[in-house]
Amino acid sequence: MPKNSRQMRLTERHVGYLQPQNLTDETPPPPAGMRAATPDDYVSTIDALLGPTRSDEVWIFAYGSLIWKPACEFVEMRTGLVRGWHRAFCLGWNNRFRGSDANPGLMLALDRGGACNGVLYRLPPGRTDEAMTKLLEREMGWLPSPFPPRWVNVKSGERAIRALTFCMDRNSGRYVSGLSVEAIADVLATAVGSRGSMAEYLHATVQHLEDIGIHDPHLWQLQALVADRIEAAYEADR
């Protein structure tokens, strides 16, 4: 698929201004009211999702960082559309991985309503449990999960595919709604955590979506606003 000719305002130059002091992939202790998930938790979750008889065709629907950093191996990739859910910065507040107590971050999740174009990954046949465990270790490290895995229907070309993805639980205390696009941009332009900045997260997501031919108008607006804010903060006196 040809790369889109649109040029992002938000570039690696902007991202370079926001660097974590202690970059690490280590999982920090869970926040109050949550606990670290265990191997038994992953086994029971996989059994509940996949059932006693494992299918040779299990798909994952990616809408955010899983697009540019898949958590596990896959044997096929294709784009697809989910209806009834939309991509939104509604998972907060992150003060560990991509934020701090002073400047907490907002992560992407699927929220109810609208539609979302994303990427489908088919897991290796016969190794679905192994792949799913890696996926859950990445996306469900703490319980209860504010965006638990669930099945959604995805339209991909002429195919209708049932896929697993992660959707926001609006009853979770980590659900954030009602923010203006300007307020979200303020967060994304300042939050930095142990695994990087929200600006890096936004840049990578938009860039990879554009590279595979998916244009998200909301994220496109955000990346321009975030670039403006970073320039105002770091380049105003140049």
PDB file of N, CA, C and O in Angstrom, residues 145-217:
ATOM      1  N   SER A 145      -8.959  -4.564  34.918  1.00  0.00           N
ATOM      2  CA  SER A 145      -8.568  -3.805  33.734  1.00  0.00           C
ATOM      3  C   SER A 145      -9.605  -2.736  33.403  1.00  0.00           C
ATOM      4  O   SER A 145     -10.799  -3.024  33.377  1.00  0.00           O
ATOM      5  N   PRO A 146      -9.154  -1.505  33.127  1.00  0.00           N
ATOM      6  CA  PRO A 146     -10.103  -0.469  32.723  1.00  0.00           C
ATOM      7  C   PRO A 146     -10.532  -0.596  31.272  1.00  0.00           C
ATOM      8  O   PRO A 146     -11.494   0.044  30.848  1.00  0.00           O
ATOM      9  N   PHE A 147      -9.801  -1.418  30.514  1.00  0.00           N
ATOM     10  CA  PHE A 147     -10.204  -1.672  29.123  1.00  0.00           C
ATOM     11  C   PHE A 147     -10.015  -3.162  28.809  1.00  0.00           C
ATOM     12  O   PHE A 147      -9.078  -3.572  28.147  1.00  0.00           O
ATOM     13  N   PRO A 148     -10.937  -3.970  29.305  1.00  0.00           N
ATOM     14  CA  PRO A 148     -10.812  -5.420  29.191  1.00  0.00           C
ATOM     15  C   PRO A 148     -10.972  -5.900  27.745  1.00  0.00           C
ATOM     16  O   PRO A 148     -11.615  -5.242  26.924  1.00  0.00           O
ATOM     17  N   PRO A 149     -10.390  -7.057  27.422  1.00  0.00           N
ATOM     18  CA  PRO A 149     -10.532  -7.611  26.078  1.00  0.00           C
ATOM     19  C   PRO A 149     -11.970  -8.062  25.808  1.00  0.00           C
ATOM     20  O   PRO A 149     -12.659  -8.542  26.718  1.00  0.00           O
ATOM     21  N   ARG A 150     -12.404  -7.911  24.565  1.00  0.00           N
ATOM     22  CA  ARG A 150     -13.727  -8.353  24.170  1.00  0.00           C
ATOM     23  C   ARG A 150     -13.730  -8.609  22.668  1.00  0.00           C
ATOM     24  O   ARG A 150     -12.855  -8.159  21.936  1.00  0.00           O
ATOM     25  N   TRP A 151     -14.740  -9.321  22.212  1.00  0.00           N
ATOM     26  CA  TRP A 151     -14.890  -9.608  20.790  1.00  0.00           C
ATOM     27  C   TRP A 151     -15.632  -8.472  20.094  1.00  0.00           C
ATOM     28  O   TRP A 151     -16.592  -7.920  20.632  1.00  0.00           O
ATOM     29  N   VAL A 152     -15.160  -8.128  18.888  1.00  0.00           N
ATOM     30  CA  VAL A 152     -15.851  -7.148  18.043  1.00  0.00           C
ATOM     31  C   VAL A 152     -15.918  -7.700  16.622  1.00  0.00           C
ATOM     32  O   VAL A 152     -15.150  -8.586  16.242  1.00  0.00           O
ATOM     33  N   ASN A 153     -16.843  -7.154  15.852  1.00  0.00           N
ATOM     34  CA  ASN A 153     -16.969  -7.527  14.443  1.00  0.00           C
ATOM     35  C   ASN A 153     -16.218  -6.512  13.588  1.00  0.00           C
ATOM     36  O   ASN A 153     -16.406  -5.305  13.727  1.00  0.00           O
ATOM     37  N   VAL A 154     -15.363  -7.000  12.704  1.00  0.00           N
ATOM     38  CA  VAL A 154     -14.523  -6.149  11.873  1.00  0.00           C
ATOM     39  C   VAL A 154     -14.804  -6.448  10.403  1.00  0.00           C
ATOM     40  O   VAL A 154     -14.794  -7.615   9.995  1.00  0.00           O
ATOM     41  N   LYS A 155     -15.027  -5.390   9.620  1.00  0.00           N
ATOM     42  CA  LYS A 155     -15.195  -5.553   8.171  1.00  0.00           C
ATOM     43  C   LYS A 155     -13.849  -5.304   7.511  1.00  0.00           C
ATOM     44  O   LYS A 155     -13.266  -4.237   7.657  1.00  0.00           O
ATOM     45  N   SER A 156     -13.352  -6.298   6.780  1.00  0.00           N
ATOM     46  CA  SER A 156     -12.066  -6.184   6.091  1.00  0.00           C
ATOM     47  C   SER A 156     -12.250  -6.636   4.657  1.00  0.00           C
ATOM     48  O   SER A 156     -12.333  -7.841   4.387  1.00  0.00           O
ATOM     49  N   GLY A 157     -12.333  -5.677   3.738  1.00  0.00           N
ATOM     50  CA  GLY A 157     -12.638  -6.029   2.357  1.00  0.00           C
ATOM     51  C   GLY A 157     -14.005  -6.678   2.272  1.00  0.00           C
ATOM     52  O   GLY A 157     -14.998  -6.119   2.751  1.00  0.00           O
ATOM     53  N   GLU A 158     -14.057  -7.853   1.704  1.00  0.00           N
ATOM     54  CA  GLU A 158     -15.324  -8.591   1.600  1.00  0.00           C
ATOM     55  C   GLU A 158     -15.559  -9.501   2.796  1.00  0.00           C
ATOM     56  O   GLU A 158     -16.608 -10.146   2.882  1.00  0.00           O
ATOM     57  N   ARG A 159     -14.626  -9.543   3.712  1.00  0.00           N
ATOM     58  CA  ARG A 159     -14.726 -10.454   4.854  1.00  0.00           C
ATOM     59  C   ARG A 159     -15.295  -9.766   6.081  1.00  0.00           C
ATOM     60  O   ARG A 159     -15.052  -8.579   6.327  1.00  0.00           O
ATOM     61  N   ALA A 160     -16.030 -10.525   6.860  1.00  0.00           N
ATOM     62  CA  ALA A 160     -16.461 -10.111   8.195  1.00  0.00           C
ATOM     63  C   ALA A 160     -15.688 -10.983   9.180  1.00  0.00           C
ATOM     64  O   ALA A 160     -15.826 -12.211   9.181  1.00  0.00           O
ATOM     65  N   ILE A 161     -14.866 -10.346  10.009  1.00  0.00           N
ATOM     66  CA  ILE A 161     -13.958 -11.072  10.889  1.00  0.00           C
ATOM     67  C   ILE A 161     -14.288 -10.764  12.339  1.00  0.00           C
ATOM     68  O   ILE A 161     -14.475  -9.613  12.718  1.00  0.00           O
ATOM     69  N   ARG A 162     -14.369 -11.794  13.123  1.00  0.00           N
ATOM     70  CA  ARG A 162     -14.545 -11.655  14.564  1.00  0.00           C
ATOM     71  C   ARG A 162     -13.155 -11.533  15.177  1.00  0.00           C
ATOM     72  O   ARG A 162     -12.294 -12.398  14.963  1.00  0.00           O
ATOM     73  N   ALA A 163     -12.918 -10.460  15.933  1.00  0.00           N
ATOM     74  CA  ALA A 163     -11.573 -10.221  16.457  1.00  0.00           C
ATOM     75  C   ALA A 163     -11.630  -9.769  17.905  1.00  0.00           C
ATOM     76  O   ALA A 163     -12.624  -9.203  18.369  1.00  0.00           O
ATOM     77  N   LEU A 164     -10.525 -10.006  18.600  1.00  0.00           N
ATOM     78  CA  LEU A 164     -10.374  -9.545  19.972  1.00  0.00           C
ATOM     79  C   LEU A 164      -9.724  -8.170  19.991  1.00  0.00           C
ATOM     80  O   LEU A 164      -8.792  -7.897  19.226  1.00  0.00           O
ATOM     81  N   THR A 165     -10.213  -7.308  20.869  1.00  0.00           N
ATOM     82  CA  THR A 165      -9.608  -5.999  21.033  1.00  0.00           C
ATOM     83  C   THR A 165      -9.844  -5.531  22.467  1.00  0.00           C
ATOM     84  O   THR A 165     -10.392  -6.280  23.286  1.00  0.00           O
ATOM     85  N   PHE A 166      -9.432  -4.297  22.768  1.00  0.00           N
ATOM     86  CA  PHE A 166      -9.533  -3.776  24.130  1.00  0.00           C
ATOM     87  C   PHE A 166     -10.409  -2.527  24.123  1.00  0.00           C
ATOM     88  O   PHE A 166     -10.068  -1.526  23.493  1.00  0.00           O
ATOM     89  N   CYS A 167     -11.535  -2.602  24.815  1.00  0.00           N
ATOM     90  CA  CYS A 167     -12.528  -1.528  24.809  1.00  0.00           C
ATOM     91  C   CYS A 167     -12.678  -0.935  26.206  1.00  0.00           C
ATOM     92  O   CYS A 167     -12.669  -1.657  27.209  1.00  0.00           O
ATOM     93  N   MET A 168     -12.862   0.372  26.239  1.00  0.00           N
ATOM     94  CA  MET A 168     -12.939   1.092  27.502  1.00  0.00           C
ATOM     95  C   MET A 168     -14.169   0.692  28.306  1.00  0.00           C
ATOM     96  O   MET A 168     -15.277   0.608  27.765  1.00  0.00           O
ATOM     97  N   ASP A 169     -13.959   0.448  29.577  1.00  0.00           N
ATOM     98  CA  ASP A 169     -15.056   0.251  30.524  1.00  0.00           C
ATOM     99  C   ASP A 169     -15.412   1.614  31.102  1.00  0.00           C
ATOM    100  O   ASP A 169     -14.653   2.179  31.895  1.00  0.00           O
ATOM    101  N   ARG A 170     -16.555   2.153  30.693  1.00  0.00           N
ATOM    102  CA  ARG A 170     -16.928   3.493  31.132  1.00  0.00           C
ATOM    103  C   ARG A 170     -17.192   3.567  32.636  1.00  0.00           C
ATOM    104  O   ARG A 170     -17.223   4.663  33.200  1.00  0.00           O
ATOM    105  N   ASN A 171     -17.381   2.438  33.266  1.00  0.00           N
ATOM    106  CA  ASN A 171     -17.576   2.424  34.717  1.00  0.00           C
ATOM    107  C   ASN A 171     -16.257   2.410  35.475  1.00  0.00           C
ATOM    108  O   ASN A 171     -16.240   2.490  36.705  1.00  0.00           O
ATOM    109  N   SER A 172     -15.169   2.297  34.745  1.00  0.00           N
ATOM    110  CA  SER A 172     -13.864   2.301  35.377  1.00  0.00           C
ATOM    111  C   SER A 172     -13.531   3.703  35.871  1.00  0.00           C
ATOM    112  O   SER A 172     -13.872   4.703  35.251  1.00  0.00           O
ATOM    113  N   GLY A 173     -12.819   3.774  36.967  1.00  0.00           N
ATOM    114  CA  GLY A 173     -12.380   5.060  37.473  1.00  0.00           C
ATOM    115  C   GLY A 173     -11.344   5.730  36.590  1.00  0.00           C
ATOM    116  O   GLY A 173     -10.994   6.893  36.811  1.00  0.00           O
ATOM    117  N   ARG A 174     -10.859   5.009  35.580  1.00  0.00           N
ATOM    118  CA  ARG A 174      -9.842   5.568  34.690  1.00  0.00           C
ATOM    119  C   ARG A 174     -10.438   6.068  33.377  1.00  0.00           C
ATOM    120  O   ARG A 174      -9.695   6.461  32.476  1.00  0.00           O
ATOM    121  N   TYR A 175     -11.762   6.072  33.277  1.00  0.00           N
ATOM    122  CA  TYR A 175     -12.407   6.595  32.070  1.00  0.00           C
ATOM    123  C   TYR A 175     -12.432   8.116  32.125  1.00  0.00           C
ATOM    124  O   TYR A 175     -12.893   8.715  33.098  1.00  0.00           O
ATOM    125  N   VAL A 176     -11.907   8.747  31.074  1.00  0.00           N
ATOM    126  CA  VAL A 176     -11.851  10.206  30.978  1.00  0.00           C
ATOM    127  C   VAL A 176     -12.650  10.637  29.759  1.00  0.00           C
ATOM    128  O   VAL A 176     -12.416  10.163  28.646  1.00  0.00           O
ATOM    129  N   SER A 177     -13.597  11.550  29.962  1.00  0.00           N
ATOM    130  CA  SER A 177     -14.413  12.029  28.845  1.00  0.00           C
ATOM    131  C   SER A 177     -14.670  13.525  29.002  1.00  0.00           C
ATOM    132  O   SER A 177     -14.420  14.109  30.058  1.00  0.00           O
ATOM    133  N   GLY A 178     -15.169  14.134  27.934  1.00  0.00           N
ATOM    134  CA  GLY A 178     -15.570  15.537  27.988  1.00  0.00           C
ATOM    135  C   GLY A 178     -14.469  16.546  27.781  1.00  0.00           C
ATOM    136  O   GLY A 178     -14.711  17.753  27.869  1.00  0.00           O
ATOM    137  N   LEU A 179     -13.247  16.101  27.497  1.00  0.00           N
ATOM    138  CA  LEU A 179     -12.154  17.029  27.266  1.00  0.00           C
ATOM    139  C   LEU A 179     -12.220  17.584  25.843  1.00  0.00           C
ATOM    140  O   LEU A 179     -12.518  16.858  24.903  1.00  0.00           O
ATOM    141  N   SER A 180     -11.910  18.854  25.694  1.00  0.00           N
ATOM    142  CA  SER A 180     -11.836  19.448  24.363  1.00  0.00           C
ATOM    143  C   SER A 180     -10.577  18.951  23.655  1.00  0.00           C
ATOM    144  O   SER A 180      -9.638  18.441  24.288  1.00  0.00           O
ATOM    145  N   VAL A 181     -10.539  19.112  22.342  1.00  0.00           N
ATOM    146  CA  VAL A 181      -9.351  18.698  21.594  1.00  0.00           C
ATOM    147  C   VAL A 181      -8.137  19.513  22.036  1.00  0.00           C
ATOM    148  O   VAL A 181      -7.008  18.997  22.082  1.00  0.00           O
ATOM    149  N   GLU A 182      -8.353  20.771  22.413  1.00  0.00           N
ATOM    150  CA  GLU A 182      -7.252  21.599  22.896  1.00  0.00           C
ATOM    151  C   GLU A 182      -6.707  21.089  24.228  1.00  0.00           C
ATOM    152  O   GLU A 182      -5.490  21.072  24.463  1.00  0.00           O
ATOM    153  N   ALA A 183      -7.609  20.661  25.118  1.00  0.00           N
ATOM    154  CA  ALA A 183      -7.177  20.131  26.416  1.00  0.00           C
ATOM    155  C   ALA A 183      -6.411  18.828  26.246  1.00  0.00           C
ATOM    156  O   ALA A 183      -5.415  18.573  26.946  1.00  0.00           O
ATOM    157  N   ILE A 184      -6.860  17.976  25.328  1.00  0.00           N
ATOM    158  CA  ILE A 184      -6.140  16.726  25.059  1.00  0.00           C
ATOM    159  C   ILE A 184      -4.759  17.035  24.504  1.00  0.00           C
ATOM    160  O   ILE A 184      -3.759  16.416  24.894  1.00  0.00           O
ATOM    161  N   ALA A 185      -4.678  18.005  23.599  1.00  0.00           N
ATOM    162  CA  ALA A 185      -3.382  18.376  23.030  1.00  0.00           C
ATOM    163  C   ALA A 185      -2.435  18.888  24.111  1.00  0.00           C
ATOM    164  O   ALA A 185      -1.227  18.612  24.071  1.00  0.00           O
ATOM    165  N   ASP A 186      -2.957  19.636  25.091  1.00  0.00           N
ATOM    166  CA  ASP A 186      -2.130  20.107  26.205  1.00  0.00           C
ATOM    167  C   ASP A 186      -1.483  18.932  26.933  1.00  0.00           C
ATOM    168  O   ASP A 186      -0.307  18.977  27.307  1.00  0.00           O
ATOM    169  N   VAL A 187      -2.271  17.877  27.155  1.00  0.00           N
ATOM    170  CA  VAL A 187      -1.761  16.691  27.842  1.00  0.00           C
ATOM    171  C   VAL A 187      -0.697  15.991  27.005  1.00  0.00           C
ATOM    172  O   VAL A 187       0.393  15.655  27.488  1.00  0.00           O
ATOM    173  N   LEU A 188      -0.995  15.781  25.728  1.00  0.00           N
ATOM    174  CA  LEU A 188      -0.094  15.018  24.866  1.00  0.00           C
ATOM    175  C   LEU A 188       1.219  15.753  24.606  1.00  0.00           C
ATOM    176  O   LEU A 188       2.232  15.131  24.284  1.00  0.00           O
ATOM    177  N   ALA A 189       1.207  17.066  24.747  1.00  0.00           N
ATOM    178  CA  ALA A 189       2.412  17.861  24.492  1.00  0.00           C
ATOM    179  C   ALA A 189       3.339  17.945  25.689  1.00  0.00           C
ATOM    180  O   ALA A 189       4.465  18.443  25.551  1.00  0.00           O
ATOM    181  N   THR A 190       2.912  17.444  26.845  1.00  0.00           N
ATOM    182  CA  THR A 190       3.729  17.615  28.056  1.00  0.00           C
ATOM    183  C   THR A 190       4.028  16.323  28.807  1.00  0.00           C
ATOM    184  O   THR A 190       5.025  16.259  29.534  1.00  0.00           O
ATOM    185  N   ALA A 191       3.189  15.298  28.673  1.00  0.00           N
ATOM    186  CA  ALA A 191       3.339  14.091  29.490  1.00  0.00           C
ATOM    187  C   ALA A 191       4.507  13.227  29.021  1.00  0.00           C
ATOM    188  O   ALA A 191       4.631  12.906  27.837  1.00  0.00           O
ATOM    189  N   VAL A 192       5.349  12.835  29.994  1.00  0.00           N
ATOM    190  CA  VAL A 192       6.490  11.950  29.746  1.00  0.00           C
ATOM    191  C   VAL A 192       6.579  10.961  30.897  1.00  0.00           C
ATOM    192  O   VAL A 192       6.466  11.345  32.064  1.00  0.00           O
ATOM    193  N   GLY A 193       6.771   9.673  30.581  1.00  0.00           N
ATOM    194  CA  GLY A 193       6.899   8.654  31.614  1.00  0.00           C
ATOM    195  C   GLY A 193       8.104   7.769  31.375  1.00  0.00           C
ATOM    196  O   GLY A 193       8.975   8.069  30.551  1.00  0.00           O
ATOM    197  N   SER A 194       8.139   6.632  32.050  1.00  0.00           N
ATOM    198  CA  SER A 194       9.306   5.744  31.996  1.00  0.00           C
ATOM    199  C   SER A 194       9.491   5.085  30.638  1.00  0.00           C
ATOM    200  O   SER A 194      10.584   4.608  30.324  1.00  0.00           O
ATOM    201  N   ARG A 195       8.445   5.035  29.816  1.00  0.00           N
ATOM    202  CA  ARG A 195       8.553   4.404  28.504  1.00  0.00           C
ATOM    203  C   ARG A 195       8.490   5.398  27.352  1.00  0.00           C
ATOM    204  O   ARG A 195       8.389   4.998  26.193  1.00  0.00           O
ATOM    205  N   GLY A 196       8.543   6.687  27.680  1.00  0.00           N
ATOM    206  CA  GLY A 196       8.529   7.679  26.621  1.00  0.00           C
ATOM    207  C   GLY A 196       7.443   8.707  26.824  1.00  0.00           C
ATOM    208  O   GLY A 196       6.777   8.751  27.861  1.00  0.00           O
ATOM    209  N   SER A 197       7.274   9.557  25.817  1.00  0.00           N
ATOM    210  CA  SER A 197       6.322  10.660  25.908  1.00  0.00           C
ATOM    211  C   SER A 197       5.026  10.353  25.169  1.00  0.00           C
ATOM    212  O   SER A 197       4.966   9.492  24.291  1.00  0.00           O
ATOM    213  N   MET A 198       3.987  11.108  25.521  1.00  0.00           N
ATOM    214  CA  MET A 198       2.739  11.004  24.796  1.00  0.00           C
ATOM    215  C   MET A 198       2.901  11.547  23.381  1.00  0.00           C
ATOM    216  O   MET A 198       2.234  11.081  22.447  1.00  0.00           O
ATOM    217  N   ALA A 199       3.785  12.515  23.186  1.00  0.00           N
ATOM    218  CA  ALA A 199       4.041  13.028  21.839  1.00  0.00           C
ATOM    219  C   ALA A 199       4.610  11.934  20.944  1.00  0.00           C
ATOM    220  O   ALA A 199       4.226  11.807  19.769  1.00  0.00           O
ATOM    221  N   GLU A 200       5.515  11.126  21.490  1.00  0.00           N
ATOM    222  CA  GLU A 200       6.077  10.000  20.738  1.00  0.00           C
ATOM    223  C   GLU A 200       4.986   8.993  20.395  1.00  0.00           C
ATOM    224  O   GLU A 200       4.911   8.479  19.267  1.00  0.00           O
ATOM    225  N   TYR A 201       4.140   8.690  21.355  1.00  0.00           N
ATOM    226  CA  TYR A 201       3.024   7.748  21.183  1.00  0.00           C
ATOM    227  C   TYR A 201       2.095   8.233  20.077  1.00  0.00           C
ATOM    228  O   TYR A 201       1.695   7.472  19.189  1.00  0.00           O
ATOM    229  N   LEU A 202       1.735   9.524  20.106  1.00  0.00           N
ATOM    230  CA  LEU A 202       0.859  10.094  19.085  1.00  0.00           C
ATOM    231  C   LEU A 202       1.534  10.084  17.719  1.00  0.00           C
ATOM    232  O   LEU A 202       0.922   9.693  16.715  1.00  0.00           O
ATOM    233  N   HIS A 203       2.795  10.499  17.670  1.00  0.00           N
ATOM    234  CA  HIS A 203       3.526  10.545  16.406  1.00  0.00           C
ATOM    235  C   HIS A 203       3.589   9.172  15.755  1.00  0.00           C
ATOM    236  O   HIS A 203       3.310   9.018  14.562  1.00  0.00           O
ATOM    237  N   ALA A 204       3.955   8.162  16.534  1.00  0.00           N
ATOM    238  CA  ALA A 204       4.077   6.813  15.985  1.00  0.00           C
ATOM    239  C   ALA A 204       2.732   6.281  15.498  1.00  0.00           C
ATOM    240  O   ALA A 204       2.646   5.644  14.437  1.00  0.00           O
ATOM    241  N   THR A 205       1.675   6.551  16.252  1.00  0.00           N
ATOM    242  CA  THR A 205       0.359   6.051  15.864  1.00  0.00           C
ATOM    243  C   THR A 205      -0.121   6.697  14.576  1.00  0.00           C
ATOM    244  O   THR A 205      -0.551   6.010  13.635  1.00  0.00           O
ATOM    245  N   VAL A 206      -0.041   8.020  14.492  1.00  0.00           N
ATOM    246  CA  VAL A 206      -0.492   8.720  13.284  1.00  0.00           C
ATOM    247  C   VAL A 206       0.360   8.333  12.083  1.00  0.00           C
ATOM    248  O   VAL A 206      -0.160   8.070  10.998  1.00  0.00           O
ATOM    249  N   GLN A 207       1.677   8.281  12.267  1.00  0.00           N
ATOM    250  CA  GLN A 207       2.571   7.958  11.160  1.00  0.00           C
ATOM    251  C   GLN A 207       2.277   6.575  10.597  1.00  0.00           C
ATOM    252  O   GLN A 207       2.198   6.394   9.369  1.00  0.00           O
ATOM    253  N   HIS A 208       2.098   5.596  11.458  1.00  0.00           N
ATOM    254  CA  HIS A 208       1.844   4.240  10.985  1.00  0.00           C
ATOM    255  C   HIS A 208       0.456   4.114  10.357  1.00  0.00           C
ATOM    256  O   HIS A 208       0.281   3.387   9.378  1.00  0.00           O
ATOM    257  N   LEU A 209      -0.523   4.815  10.904  1.00  0.00           N
ATOM    258  CA  LEU A 209      -1.843   4.810  10.271  1.00  0.00           C
ATOM    259  C   LEU A 209      -1.762   5.392   8.867  1.00  0.00           C
ATOM    260  O   LEU A 209      -2.323   4.839   7.910  1.00  0.00           O
ATOM    261  N   GLU A 210      -1.083   6.519   8.723  1.00  0.00           N
ATOM    262  CA  GLU A 210      -0.941   7.140   7.404  1.00  0.00           C
ATOM    263  C   GLU A 210      -0.188   6.224   6.440  1.00  0.00           C
ATOM    264  O   GLU A 210      -0.537   6.121   5.261  1.00  0.00           O
ATOM    265  N   ASP A 211       0.843   5.548   6.941  1.00  0.00           N
ATOM    266  CA  ASP A 211       1.648   4.672   6.087  1.00  0.00           C
ATOM    267  C   ASP A 211       0.833   3.524   5.504  1.00  0.00           C
ATOM    268  O   ASP A 211       1.149   3.034   4.417  1.00  0.00           O
ATOM    269  N   ILE A 212      -0.199   3.084   6.221  1.00  0.00           N
ATOM    270  CA  ILE A 212      -1.018   1.979   5.698  1.00  0.00           C
ATOM    271  C   ILE A 212      -2.322   2.482   5.090  1.00  0.00           C
ATOM    272  O   ILE A 212      -3.222   1.694   4.798  1.00  0.00           O
ATOM    273  N   GLY A 213      -2.409   3.798   4.896  1.00  0.00           N
ATOM    274  CA  GLY A 213      -3.554   4.357   4.187  1.00  0.00           C
ATOM    275  C   GLY A 213      -4.761   4.674   5.035  1.00  0.00           C
ATOM    276  O   GLY A 213      -5.869   4.819   4.509  1.00  0.00           O
ATOM    277  N   ILE A 214      -4.582   4.805   6.353  1.00  0.00           N
ATOM    278  CA  ILE A 214      -5.691   5.152   7.242  1.00  0.00           C
ATOM    279  C   ILE A 214      -5.490   6.577   7.750  1.00  0.00           C
ATOM    280  O   ILE A 214      -4.489   6.868   8.403  1.00  0.00           O
ATOM    281  N   HIS A 215      -6.429   7.446   7.440  1.00  0.00           N
ATOM    282  CA  HIS A 215      -6.360   8.836   7.888  1.00  0.00           C
ATOM    283  C   HIS A 215      -7.411   9.055   8.965  1.00  0.00           C
ATOM    284  O   HIS A 215      -8.602   8.925   8.714  1.00  0.00           O
ATOM    285  N   ASP A 216      -6.957   9.367  10.174  1.00  0.00           N
ATOM    286  CA  ASP A 216      -7.846   9.634  11.303  1.00  0.00           C
ATOM    287  C   ASP A 216      -7.887  11.148  11.504  1.00  0.00           C
ATOM    288  O   ASP A 216      -6.921  11.736  12.007  1.00  0.00           O
ATOM    289  N   PRO A 217      -8.982  11.815  11.133  1.00  0.00           N
ATOM    290  CA  PRO A 217      -9.034  13.288  11.224  1.00  0.00           C
ATOM    291  C   PRO A 217      -8.795  13.822  12.628  1.00  0.00           C
ATOM    292  O   PRO A 217      -8.148  14.872  12.797  1.00  0.00           O
TER     293      PRO A 217
END
